[in-house]
Short mmCIF file of C-alpha atoms in Angstrom, two decimals:
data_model
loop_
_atom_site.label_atom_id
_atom_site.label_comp_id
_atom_site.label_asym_id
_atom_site.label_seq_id
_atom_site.Cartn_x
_atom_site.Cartn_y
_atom_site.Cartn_z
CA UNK A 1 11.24 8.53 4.79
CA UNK A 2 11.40 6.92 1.47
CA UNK A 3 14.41 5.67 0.12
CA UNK A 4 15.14 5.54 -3.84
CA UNK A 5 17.48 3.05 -5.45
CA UNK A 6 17.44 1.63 -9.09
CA UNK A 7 17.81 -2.19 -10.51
CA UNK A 8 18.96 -3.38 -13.37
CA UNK A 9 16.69 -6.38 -14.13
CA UNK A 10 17.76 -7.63 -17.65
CA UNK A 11 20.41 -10.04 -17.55
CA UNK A 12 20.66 -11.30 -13.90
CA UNK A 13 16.35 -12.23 -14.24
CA UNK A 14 17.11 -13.88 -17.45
CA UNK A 15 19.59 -15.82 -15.92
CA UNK A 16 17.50 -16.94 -12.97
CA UNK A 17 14.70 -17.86 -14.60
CA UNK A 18 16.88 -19.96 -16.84
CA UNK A 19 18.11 -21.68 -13.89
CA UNK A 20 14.63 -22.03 -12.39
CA UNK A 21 13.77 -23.75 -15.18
CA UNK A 22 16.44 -26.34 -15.52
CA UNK A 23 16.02 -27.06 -11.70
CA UNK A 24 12.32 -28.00 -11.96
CA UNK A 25 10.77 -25.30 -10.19
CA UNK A 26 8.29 -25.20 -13.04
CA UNK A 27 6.61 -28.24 -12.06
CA UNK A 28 4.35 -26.51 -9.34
CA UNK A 29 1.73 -25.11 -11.59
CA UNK A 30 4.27 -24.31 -14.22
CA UNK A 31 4.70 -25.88 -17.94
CA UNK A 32 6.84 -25.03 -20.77
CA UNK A 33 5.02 -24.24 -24.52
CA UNK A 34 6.83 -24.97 -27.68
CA UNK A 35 6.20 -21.85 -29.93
CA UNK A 36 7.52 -22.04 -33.81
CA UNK A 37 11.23 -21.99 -34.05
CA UNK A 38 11.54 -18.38 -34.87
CA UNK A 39 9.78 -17.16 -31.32
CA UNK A 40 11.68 -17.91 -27.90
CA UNK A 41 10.39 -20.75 -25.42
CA UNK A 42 7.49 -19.26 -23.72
CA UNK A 43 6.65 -20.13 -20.31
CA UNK A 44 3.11 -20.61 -19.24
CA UNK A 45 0.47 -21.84 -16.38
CA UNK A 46 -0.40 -25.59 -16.56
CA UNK A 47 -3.22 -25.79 -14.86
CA UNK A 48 -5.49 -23.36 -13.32
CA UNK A 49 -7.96 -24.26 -9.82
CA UNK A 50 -11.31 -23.10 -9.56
CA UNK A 51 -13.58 -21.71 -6.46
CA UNK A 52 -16.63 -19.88 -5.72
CA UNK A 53 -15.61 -16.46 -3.79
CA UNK A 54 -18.35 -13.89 -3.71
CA UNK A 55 -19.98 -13.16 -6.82
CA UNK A 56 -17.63 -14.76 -8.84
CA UNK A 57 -15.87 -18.55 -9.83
CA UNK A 58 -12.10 -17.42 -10.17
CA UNK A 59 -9.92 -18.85 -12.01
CA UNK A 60 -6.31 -18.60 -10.15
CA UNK A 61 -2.33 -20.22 -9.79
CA UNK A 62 -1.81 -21.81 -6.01
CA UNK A 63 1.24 -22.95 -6.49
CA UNK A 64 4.37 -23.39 -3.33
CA UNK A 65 4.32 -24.90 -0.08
CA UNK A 66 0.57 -25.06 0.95
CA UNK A 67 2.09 -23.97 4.55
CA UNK A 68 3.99 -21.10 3.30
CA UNK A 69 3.52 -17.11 3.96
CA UNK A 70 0.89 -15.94 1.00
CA UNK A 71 1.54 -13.70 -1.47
CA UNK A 72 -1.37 -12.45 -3.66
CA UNK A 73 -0.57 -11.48 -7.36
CA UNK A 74 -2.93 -9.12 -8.90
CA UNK A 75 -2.56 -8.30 -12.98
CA UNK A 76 -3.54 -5.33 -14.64
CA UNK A 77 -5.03 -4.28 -17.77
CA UNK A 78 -4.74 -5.12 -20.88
CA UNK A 79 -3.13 -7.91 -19.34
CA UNK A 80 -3.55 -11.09 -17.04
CA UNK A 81 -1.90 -13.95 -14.99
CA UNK A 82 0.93 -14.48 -16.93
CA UNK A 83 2.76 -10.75 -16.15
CA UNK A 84 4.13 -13.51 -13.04
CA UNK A 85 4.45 -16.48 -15.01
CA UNK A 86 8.45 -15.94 -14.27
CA UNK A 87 7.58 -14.06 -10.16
CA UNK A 88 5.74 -16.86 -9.45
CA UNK A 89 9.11 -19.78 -9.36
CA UNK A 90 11.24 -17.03 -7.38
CA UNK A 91 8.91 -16.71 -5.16
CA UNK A 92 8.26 -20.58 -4.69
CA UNK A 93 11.99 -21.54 -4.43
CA UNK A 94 12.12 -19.39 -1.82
CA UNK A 95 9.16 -21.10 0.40
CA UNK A 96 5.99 -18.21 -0.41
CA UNK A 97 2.71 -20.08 -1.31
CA UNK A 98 1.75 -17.10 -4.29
CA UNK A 99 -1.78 -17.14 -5.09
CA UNK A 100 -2.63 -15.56 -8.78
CA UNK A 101 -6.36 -14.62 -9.53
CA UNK A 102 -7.56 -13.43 -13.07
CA UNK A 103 -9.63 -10.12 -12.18
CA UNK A 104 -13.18 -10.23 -13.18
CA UNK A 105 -13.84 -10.38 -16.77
CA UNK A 106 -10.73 -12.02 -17.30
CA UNK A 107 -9.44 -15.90 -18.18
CA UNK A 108 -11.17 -18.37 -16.23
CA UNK A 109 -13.18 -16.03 -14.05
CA UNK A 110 -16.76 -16.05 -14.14
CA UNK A 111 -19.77 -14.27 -12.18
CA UNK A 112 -22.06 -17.52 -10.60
CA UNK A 113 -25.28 -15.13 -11.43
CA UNK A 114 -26.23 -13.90 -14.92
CA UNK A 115 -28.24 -11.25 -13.08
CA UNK A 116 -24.86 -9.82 -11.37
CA UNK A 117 -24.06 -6.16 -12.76
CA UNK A 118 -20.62 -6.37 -14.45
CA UNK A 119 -19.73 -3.55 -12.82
CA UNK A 120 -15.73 -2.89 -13.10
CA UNK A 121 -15.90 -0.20 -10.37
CA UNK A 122 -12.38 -0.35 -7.90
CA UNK A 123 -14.19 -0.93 -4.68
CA UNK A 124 -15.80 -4.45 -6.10
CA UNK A 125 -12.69 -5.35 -7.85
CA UNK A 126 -10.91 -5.09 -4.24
CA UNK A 127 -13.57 -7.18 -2.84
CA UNK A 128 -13.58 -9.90 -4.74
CA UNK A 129 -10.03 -10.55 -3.37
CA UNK A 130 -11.08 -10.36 -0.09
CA UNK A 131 -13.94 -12.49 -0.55
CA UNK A 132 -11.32 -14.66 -2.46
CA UNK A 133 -8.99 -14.71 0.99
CA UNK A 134 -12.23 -15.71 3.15
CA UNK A 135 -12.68 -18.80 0.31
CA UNK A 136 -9.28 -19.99 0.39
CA UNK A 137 -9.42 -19.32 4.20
CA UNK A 138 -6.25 -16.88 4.08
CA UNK A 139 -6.43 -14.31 7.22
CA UNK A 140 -3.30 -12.12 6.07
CA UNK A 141 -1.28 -12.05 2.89
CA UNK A 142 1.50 -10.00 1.16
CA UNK A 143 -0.40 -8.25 -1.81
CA UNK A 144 1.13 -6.90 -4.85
CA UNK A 145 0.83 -5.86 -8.11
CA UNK A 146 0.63 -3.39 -10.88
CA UNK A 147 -1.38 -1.30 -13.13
CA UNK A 148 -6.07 -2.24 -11.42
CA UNK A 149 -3.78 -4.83 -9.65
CA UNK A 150 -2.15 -2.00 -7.98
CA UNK A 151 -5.32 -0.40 -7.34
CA UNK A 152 -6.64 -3.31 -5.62
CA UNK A 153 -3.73 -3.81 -3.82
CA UNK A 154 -3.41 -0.17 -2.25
CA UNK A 155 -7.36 -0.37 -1.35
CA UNK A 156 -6.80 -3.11 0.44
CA UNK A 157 -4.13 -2.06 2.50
CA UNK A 158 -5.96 1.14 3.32
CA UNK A 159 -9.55 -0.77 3.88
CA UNK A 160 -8.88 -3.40 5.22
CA UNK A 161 -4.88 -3.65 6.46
CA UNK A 162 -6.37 -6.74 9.02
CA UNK A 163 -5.86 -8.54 5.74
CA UNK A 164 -2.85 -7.09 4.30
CA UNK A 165 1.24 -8.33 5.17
CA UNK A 166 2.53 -6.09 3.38
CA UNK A 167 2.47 -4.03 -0.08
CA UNK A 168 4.41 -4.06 -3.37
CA UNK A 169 2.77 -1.33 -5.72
CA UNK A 170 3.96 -0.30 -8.94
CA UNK A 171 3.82 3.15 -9.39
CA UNK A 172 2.47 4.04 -5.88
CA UNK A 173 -0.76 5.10 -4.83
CA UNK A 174 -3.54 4.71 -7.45
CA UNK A 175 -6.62 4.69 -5.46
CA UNK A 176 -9.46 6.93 -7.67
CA UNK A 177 -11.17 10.26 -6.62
CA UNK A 178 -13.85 10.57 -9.26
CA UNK A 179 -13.69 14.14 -8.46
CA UNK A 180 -10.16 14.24 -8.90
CA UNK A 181 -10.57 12.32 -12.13
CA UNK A 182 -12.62 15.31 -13.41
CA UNK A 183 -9.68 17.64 -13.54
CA UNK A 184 -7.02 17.35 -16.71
CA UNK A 185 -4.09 16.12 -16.83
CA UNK A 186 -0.73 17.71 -18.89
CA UNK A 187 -1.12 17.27 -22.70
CA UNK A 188 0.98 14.41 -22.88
CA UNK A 189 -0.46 12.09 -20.12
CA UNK A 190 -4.17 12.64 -21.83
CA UNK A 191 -2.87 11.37 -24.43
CA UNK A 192 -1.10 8.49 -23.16
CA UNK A 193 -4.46 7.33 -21.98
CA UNK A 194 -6.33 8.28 -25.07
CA UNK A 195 -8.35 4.48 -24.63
CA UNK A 196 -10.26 6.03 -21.73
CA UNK A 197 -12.05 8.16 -24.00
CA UNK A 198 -12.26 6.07 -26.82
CA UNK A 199 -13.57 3.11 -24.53
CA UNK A 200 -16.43 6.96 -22.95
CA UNK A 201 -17.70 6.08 -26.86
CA UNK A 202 -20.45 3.49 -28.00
CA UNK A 203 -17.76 3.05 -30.79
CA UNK A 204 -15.33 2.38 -28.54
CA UNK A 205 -17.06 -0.06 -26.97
CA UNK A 206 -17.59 -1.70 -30.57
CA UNK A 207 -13.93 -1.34 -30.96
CA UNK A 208 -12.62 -3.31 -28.12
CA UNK A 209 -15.02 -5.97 -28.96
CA UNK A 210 -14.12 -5.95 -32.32
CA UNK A 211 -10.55 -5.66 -32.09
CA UNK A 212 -9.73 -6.30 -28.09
CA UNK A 213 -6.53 -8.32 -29.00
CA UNK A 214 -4.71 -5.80 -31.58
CA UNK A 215 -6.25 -3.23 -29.88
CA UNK A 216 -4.62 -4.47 -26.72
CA UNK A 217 -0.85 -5.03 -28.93
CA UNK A 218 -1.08 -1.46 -29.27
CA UNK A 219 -1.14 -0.70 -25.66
CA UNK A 220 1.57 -2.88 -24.29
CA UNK A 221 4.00 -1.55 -27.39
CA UNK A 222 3.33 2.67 -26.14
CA UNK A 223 3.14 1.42 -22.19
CA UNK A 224 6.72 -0.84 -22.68
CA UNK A 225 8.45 0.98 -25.77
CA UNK A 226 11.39 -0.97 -24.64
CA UNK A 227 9.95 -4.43 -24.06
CA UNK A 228 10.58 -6.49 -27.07
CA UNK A 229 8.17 -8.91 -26.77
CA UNK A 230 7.13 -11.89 -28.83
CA UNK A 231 3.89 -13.62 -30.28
CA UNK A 232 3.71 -16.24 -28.24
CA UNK A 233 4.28 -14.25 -25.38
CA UNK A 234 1.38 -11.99 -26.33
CA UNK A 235 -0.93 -15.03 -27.31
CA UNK A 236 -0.87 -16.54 -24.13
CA UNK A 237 -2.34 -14.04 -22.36
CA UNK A 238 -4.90 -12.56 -25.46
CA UNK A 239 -6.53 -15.93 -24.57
CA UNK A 240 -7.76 -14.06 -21.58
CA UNK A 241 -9.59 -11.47 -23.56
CA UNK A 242 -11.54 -14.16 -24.56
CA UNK A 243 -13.59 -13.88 -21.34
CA UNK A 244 -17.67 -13.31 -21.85
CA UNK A 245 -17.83 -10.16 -19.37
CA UNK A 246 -14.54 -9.12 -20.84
CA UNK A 247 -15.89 -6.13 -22.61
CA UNK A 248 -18.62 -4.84 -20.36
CA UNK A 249 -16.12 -4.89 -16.89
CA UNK A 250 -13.56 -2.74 -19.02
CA UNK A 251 -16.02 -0.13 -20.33
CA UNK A 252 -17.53 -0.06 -17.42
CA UNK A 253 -14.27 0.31 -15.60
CA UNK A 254 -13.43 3.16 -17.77
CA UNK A 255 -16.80 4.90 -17.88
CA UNK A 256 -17.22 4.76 -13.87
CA UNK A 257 -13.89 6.25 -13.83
CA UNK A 258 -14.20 9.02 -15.83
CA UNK A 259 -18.39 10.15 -14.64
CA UNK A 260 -19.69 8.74 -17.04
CA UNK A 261 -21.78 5.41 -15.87
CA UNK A 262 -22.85 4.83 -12.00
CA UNK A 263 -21.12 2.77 -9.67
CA UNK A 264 -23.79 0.43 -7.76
CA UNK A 265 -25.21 2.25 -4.25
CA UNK A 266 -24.55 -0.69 -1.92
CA UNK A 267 -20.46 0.62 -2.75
CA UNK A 268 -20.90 4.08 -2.43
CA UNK A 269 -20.17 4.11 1.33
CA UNK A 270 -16.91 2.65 0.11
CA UNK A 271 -16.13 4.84 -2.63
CA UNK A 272 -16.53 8.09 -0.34
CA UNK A 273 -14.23 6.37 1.67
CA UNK A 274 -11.56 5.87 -1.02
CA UNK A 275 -12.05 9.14 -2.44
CA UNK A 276 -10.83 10.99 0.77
CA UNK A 277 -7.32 9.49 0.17
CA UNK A 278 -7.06 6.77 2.80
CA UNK A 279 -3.40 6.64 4.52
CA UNK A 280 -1.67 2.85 4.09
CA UNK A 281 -0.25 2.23 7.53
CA UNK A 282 1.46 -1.34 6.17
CA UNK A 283 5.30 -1.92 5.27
CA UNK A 284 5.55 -0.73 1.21
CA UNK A 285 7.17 -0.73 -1.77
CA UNK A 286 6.32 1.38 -3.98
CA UNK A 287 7.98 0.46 -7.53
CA UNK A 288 8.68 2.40 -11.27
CA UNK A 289 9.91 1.33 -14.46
CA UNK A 290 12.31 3.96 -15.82
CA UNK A 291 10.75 3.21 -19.58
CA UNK A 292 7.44 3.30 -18.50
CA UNK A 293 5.47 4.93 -21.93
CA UNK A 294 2.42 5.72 -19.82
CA UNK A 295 2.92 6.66 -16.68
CA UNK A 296 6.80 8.05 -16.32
CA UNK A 297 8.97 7.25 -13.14
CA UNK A 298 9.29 9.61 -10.35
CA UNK A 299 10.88 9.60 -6.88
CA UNK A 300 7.94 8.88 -5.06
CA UNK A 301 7.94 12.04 -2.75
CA UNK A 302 4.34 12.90 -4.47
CA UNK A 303 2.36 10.31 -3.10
CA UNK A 304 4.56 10.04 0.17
CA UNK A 305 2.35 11.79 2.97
CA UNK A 306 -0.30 8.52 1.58
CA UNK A 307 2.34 5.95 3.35
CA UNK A 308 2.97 6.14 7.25
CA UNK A 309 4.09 2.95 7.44
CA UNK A 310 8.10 1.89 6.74
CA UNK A 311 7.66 2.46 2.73
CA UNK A 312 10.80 2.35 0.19
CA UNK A 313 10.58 3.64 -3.47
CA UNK A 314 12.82 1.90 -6.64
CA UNK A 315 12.94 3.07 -9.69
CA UNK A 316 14.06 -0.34 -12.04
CA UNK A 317 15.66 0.56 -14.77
CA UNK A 318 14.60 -0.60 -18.37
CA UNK A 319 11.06 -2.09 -17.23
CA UNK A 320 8.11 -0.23 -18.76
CA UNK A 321 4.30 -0.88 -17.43
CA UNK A 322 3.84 -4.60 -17.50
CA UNK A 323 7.01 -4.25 -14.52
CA UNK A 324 6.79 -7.80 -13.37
CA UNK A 325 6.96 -9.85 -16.53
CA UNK A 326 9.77 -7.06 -17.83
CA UNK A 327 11.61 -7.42 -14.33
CA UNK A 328 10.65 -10.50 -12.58
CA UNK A 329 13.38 -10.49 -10.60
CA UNK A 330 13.14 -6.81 -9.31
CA UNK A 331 9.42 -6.96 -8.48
CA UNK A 332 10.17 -10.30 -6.80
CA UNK A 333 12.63 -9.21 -4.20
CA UNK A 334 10.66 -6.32 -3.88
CA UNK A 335 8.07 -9.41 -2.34
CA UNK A 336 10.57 -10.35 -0.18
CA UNK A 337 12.39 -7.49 1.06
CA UNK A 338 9.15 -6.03 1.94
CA UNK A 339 8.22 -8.93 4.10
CA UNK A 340 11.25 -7.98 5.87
CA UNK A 341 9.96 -4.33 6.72
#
């Protein structure tokens, strides 16, 4: 049975994080920028590690006690690392060693082969974190995240749930049916996702490479209409756009989604998999910002039959799509109460 209860995140995470700060906790992996005087102090990642995992070089935060339970942090889109630039110091104060990939196509990340396909289908995106576990010899972690961080998160707890602790998903189970994909949606949700079809477009393609940081602006202002954000805060993570396979993984991500480009075959043993709706048997929760612009909250009950494990749903008020940087302190005791389950 799930469970609904709502959080308040504004003022009590601004208040930790300001303490966080002032104690130090920053100095694992953590430094402080110094925007212009008119923009707020902007937290960021110091340093990034680098290691060959699959196909790919990733770029990713290690930061907490080497000896501590793992939690993975996986970022969405148009986004990256820095949606847990203020998760990550909660999380190490209280003893988790949090591991923070970019995705393919994103930051630091880089495919070892030019011949690789940048292919942006979910199945691959889901194993290069697995293949990123095996490298940093992790056996089991807590996994978590929102928006193809989500998605990878909820594939891996149905695939493979060997690997997975436990599961903190913003809004709930996202795994694709390309079938399903084929049938519309109400007015207002196509248009809430009018990129899609602008990205199904050679000019769209054009247009994200022209344009992929205002184009990306755009989308966090409609996803968070509530969030006001800042420059710097936005500039820090438009670096990651800067990424040579960048383009290519997100149309390609897009296309694949929608029909209209082909998935590789060695996945497609996978993909029927994920397309019959695969049950997550680990300890969830399942999370929704209330002023989410593109996909609204709900109660959860939709999705529920997709959990048989112990799964709670919270609804946290004020947070719009990019949840954990809106609400770090809500999605981070979601990581810890569900370690609990």
């Amino acid at each position: 049975m799930s469970q609904v209860s709502t959080h308040t995140p504004r003022s009590f995470s601004n208040a930790v994080s300001k303490f966080l700060i002032v104690a130090g906790i920053f100095m694992s992996g953590l430094s402080t920028a110094q925007p212009s005087s008119t923009q707020k102090t902007v937290s960021a990642f110091s340093t990034l590690k680098q290691i060959n995992a699959g196909l790919l070089n990733v770029g990713y935060v290690d930061a907490g006690p080497s000896h501590g339970k793992v939690v993975i942090l996986l970022h969405g889109w148009p986004y990256d690392i820095h949606s847990f630039v203020d998760v990550v110091p909660i999380l190490t104060s209280a003893g988790y060693r949090v591991i923070v990939p970019h995705l393919r196509g994103h930051g630091t990340t880089r495919f070892l082969s030019d011949s690789t396909v940048r292919n942006g289908q979910q199945s691959v995106v889901a194993l290069d974190i697995i293949a990123l576990m095996d490298a940093l010899k992790i056996d089991k972690a807590i996994l978590a995240g929102y928006d193809w961080g989500a998605r990878t998160a909820d594939i891996i707890a149905a695939l493979w749930p060997d690997r997975c602790k436990a599961l903190v998903s913003v809004n709930g189970y996202l795994i694709n049916n390309l079938e399903r994909n084929k049938q519309p949606l109400p007015a207002r949700a196509e248009w809430g996702w009018w990129y899609q079809y602008y990205f199904a477009t050679e000019r769209g393609r054009a247009g994200l490479d022209a344009n992929r940081a205002d184009l990306a602006k755009l989308i966090w202002k409609f996803n968070s209409p509530k969030w006001n954000f800042d420059d710097a805060t936005f500039a820090r993570t438009a670096k990651s756009f800067d990424n040579p396979d960048y383009v290519t993984i997100v149309i390609h991500n897009y296309r694949w989604r929608l029909s209209l480009a082909e998935g590789e075959s060695q996945y497609d043993s996978l993909e029927k998999t994920l397309a019959a709706g695969p049950v997550i048997t680990v300890p969830t929760i399942t999370l929704d910002g209330d002023a989410d612009g593109v996909v609204p909250a709900t109660d959860g009950t939709s999705y529920s039959k997709k959990f048989s494990g112990k799964r709670t749903h919270r609804i946290v008020a004020g947070a719009g799509h990019n949840l954990p940087l809106e609400a770090p302190q809500a999605f981070a005791q979601a990581v810890m109460d569900v370690d609990g389950h």
